[in-house]
Amino acid sequence: MNLYKPVFFTTLFIILFAASSLPGFALFETWDAVEDALDSDRENAVDTIDAFIAELQQWKASLASKFYIDSGLSPDASIATIINDANDLAQALQEAALHNDDASRTRITQLSTKIRNEVKDWRNFDNRVLQEAQNRYFYHFITFIILMALLVLALYFVYRAWAKAEFRAGKSAAAFRDASLAQELERKRISFELHDSVIPEIRAISGRLAKEERIALEETMMNLRSICRELTPPDFKRLAFGDALAQLGRDFMLRSGIECRMRINEKLDTGALSPEDSLNSYRIVQEALHNCEKHSGSKTVFLWAHNRNTNGKNYIHIGIQDDGIGIPALAPHHLNDRFYHFGINNMKERAALIHSSLELKNIDGGGLLVTLIVPIDETETTIQNTGGGWGGLMHSIIIIEDHELMRRGLRDALEGSKLWEVRSEASNYADAEKLITRFARSSEKEKKVEPDVILLDITLKNDNGLDLIALIRKEYVLAPAMPRILVYTMHEDYAHLHAALQAGATGYISKTANDEELLKALNDVLHNKKVVSEDLMPHILNATDALHYLTRREKEIFLLVQEGADNKAIAQRLGISKRTIENHLSIIYDKLGVFSRNELAGL
């Protein structure tokens, strides 16, 4: 009953609000009409009483009456009693019309007085119920307002707590970013100190020592140079990310003696990845390789990197896999403090800083798989204005080409795009050398980079344009950033391509390319993407090449897939579970850069 009453009064008030009073909104008026008829026109009084009875019966069947009855709220005289008395009154009127005696008139007076008192009782009760409903409604309304206020207050405190947490997380991320940058600067300073001071002093001392001691010092200097390379952060304004990873793998192999099998996409697209984010990704891979060298006990390490598109979003997918002992700390209920020194927390913090996904997973049969997925799509914070028109961002370029007509055509195409400003031109090696030196020293002095790209022809009358690449790298070594170099040539052979890329060119494109292809190539090299003419790209790896990147177990599974076996058949052949086969296939897909079983079988 206690739970029912609040609902009753709230619902009742809504009905009362619509009907003004209940049940008397019409009943009371009808009874007044009955009394008027009894006083003046008793011949029509029976019809009026019938109308009164009909209204009573109608209200008795209504929802409001149900609320009264179910709640136990009603005056002493029920509606049924009033209906019975009204029927008796109608009957008394009919008898009085026949007999017209004092007994009939007395009965009519008694019944009408009784009904009048019952209706009055209902009227008073109805007013009390209405007032009570209004009070209860007001009480519940106030309670609702208070609850809503408390809810808003609670939400406010929750929001404040969330905002503070976000602020602390932001401050933590900013502090980690600042610490990382400071660490990189310190690494660079130590590297320069070793390279410029310590190594020369050791070299000077070695000249005064015996042969055996000199050999030992030479090995020490080689180790110091290796440390310098490891400490110095790659300049991703000058160096392509894929090349940096490949060099990291080669250095790891030379330093550790552990075989490192690499499969890094030559056209790895870094999209809108900033140099800072590239460096953080690089350091994560470096730390993973360091763990392989120092802790895993592995004999072979696999390193791969390629692009993936998932749900319309572009990523760089990087994987590092070894065949060592794995990390026991990843196993449930097994935590070894020694593994905290692996720098895993540092790797995770760097991954969070660049909004990337880092996963470490022990492999069935031994070994560890580290997967880093880096988003490279442009965001609101990375989008730059590169649109055309005078309001767009103009990039500067130098053209080094010995043919006047070719230079003029290139200048018209570039400036016509509204994206490029031809800063200067050179038609021979001597002029190009002066131009590069002047711009490089101006860039170093004024702390700006001019140009953004150098478009270079190989054949410059009697000179080789490739020699200019070494000059560019030498002159710009102290500049804030090095211009990208796009070789634009008629030579479509692998010898020239290899020489240009080895010298440090960012891209190599044939003169047969149209204006649209040229502009796309320039935009790609501007964003540190390796660009090579399609007809000069190496063919896709065949099955024999692919096997080089797989472990023994992965090779077995790969060859069985080539034979057309399904997962169930492979599991039966190798004596392992179907789930293990699926895990191995997932790793094989990642290593070889394929997305389906059909692609894998087609290698």
Phi, psi and omega in degrees: 000319182296325178283333184282326187299315179303320178295318180300310184293324178295313179294320181297322181294324178297317179293317179296324180296326180279329187255358179073316174205161185210128004269002195279008183302331176236331183298317182296320179294321180294320178296322175301321178294324178297316180296321176299319180293322178295327181280330190238322189222079184289343179294325180263001184294326181298317179298320180293321178295320177301319178296321179296317179297319181298319179292323177297317180294323178295317180291325179299328180273358185278167179296322181298319179297324179297319178298319179298311185294312183295328182276350183075015181261107175195154177289177183301319181271119179279167177299322179298322178296317180296321179297316179297315179297322179294321177297317178299321180295319179297320180293321179296323178295318180294320179293322179296328179291333181273315186260324179052049179251173183293326181297318180294316181295323179295319179296320179299317181296318180296315181294317181295323178294319179298313180296321179301315179295321179294318179294321178297319177300317178295320181299314179296317179297319180300318179295320179294319179297317179299316180295318179296319179297318178297318179296315180296319179299316179298319179298312180294326178296314178297318178300317179298316179298317180296317179297318178297320178297318178296321178297314178299319179296317179297316178297324178297315180292323176297316179298317179298318179296318178295317180297319178295319178297317178297319180296316179296320178296319178297317179295321179296317179295318179296319178296319178294320178297314179297318179296321179295316179295319178297322178296318179296320178296320179292320176303314182295319180296315179297319179299313179296322180295317178295315185290320187267340184241305187291310183297315176300322179295319177296320178298319180295321180291322184298333180294342183256008184253168177290168186299314183295318179292326179293322178297318179297319178292326177298319177296322178297317179295323177297319178296320179295320178297321177297320177296320178300316180296323181289325181284322185290122180289136176298145177269098184283359169283340182247330188250135178291145184297318179298320178295322179296319178295319179297317178295324178298317178295320179294316178298319178300317183294318179292321184285318188265337186078003178272133180295130179239110180264120187246141172223091183244122182304124181295336179251038181302121183266120179265359175052233182266017181296123182283161176303322180295317178292323176299318180295319178296319177297318179300316182294326177297315178296318180299317179294320178297317178294323177299319177297319178300320183287317190269331192235337192278333185069026184276158176255337181221137177236139179247131179231124179221155179206130177203170181269149176220151175239118181235120180054040177080002180249143185260140182221159163259126182254115182242136179227140174231120183231137175235169180249032183269217188270353184075194180238108179302332181298343179278345181280144180300142175059024179222102184235119181247119184301332182301331185279352175293340182277006180283353182076020182296318179300319178297320178297316181294320179294320177296319179297318179295325181297326181256017176057042182248165180256125178240127180229133175243126187219126173291142183259140176302128180094358177112145178109169182229139175245122175251123181241127178239122179244114187250120177288139183234006178288154177290141174239180181299334182270348182247348182292132176241153180281110177237018182286164181283186180086166183292341177277351182280172180276122180266135176253145184263150183213148172247135178253123175244102187208133186275344181266125183298315182296322179294317179298318181295317179296319178296317180298316180297318181293319183288311181289332177292338179284347182065012180250341186233139174246119179284106185284324179194170181221157175215142184250353180212173186295316184298313179296320179296320179299315178296319182297313181296316180297316181296312181294319182297315182288326174295321180295318180295320183285317186266002179058042175218161184251123173220123001265181174282322182223145171246120177267115193238129172270148180281315185270110178240080184055251184263005183246162180257118182296338180297333178296335180291336180297316178297322178297317180299315181293327179288314185290329184265012185296331180257000180283160179303324178202155182262138177293149174284150183241119176248114178281127183237104194216167175268350181281118183243041179245160183290333181297311179293320179301311181297317181297319182293315181290324177294325180290335178126012177292145179277331182207164183215115185226145183280151177290351177283352180292143178279178184299319181297317179294323179295314180297322178295318179297318178297318179295323179293313181292331177299329180258028173064029177262135175290131182236125178222139178305139185304321184287351178256356181291141177298153178289159181296146182300137175273182186297323180297318177296318184298325182298335182297335185264004186248152174285173181302312181295319180295325177297316179301314180294317180301313182294325177291324174297320178299329179281350179097009180287144175272178185297321181296316180294321179295318180299320179292320180295319186265351178072032178231171186282159177296324178298320178296321177299316180297321178295316179296319179297322178300319178292319179298317177303315181297316183296317186267357176070029177252165187238355183210165178295324179297318177297319180296317180293336182275355179292000000 
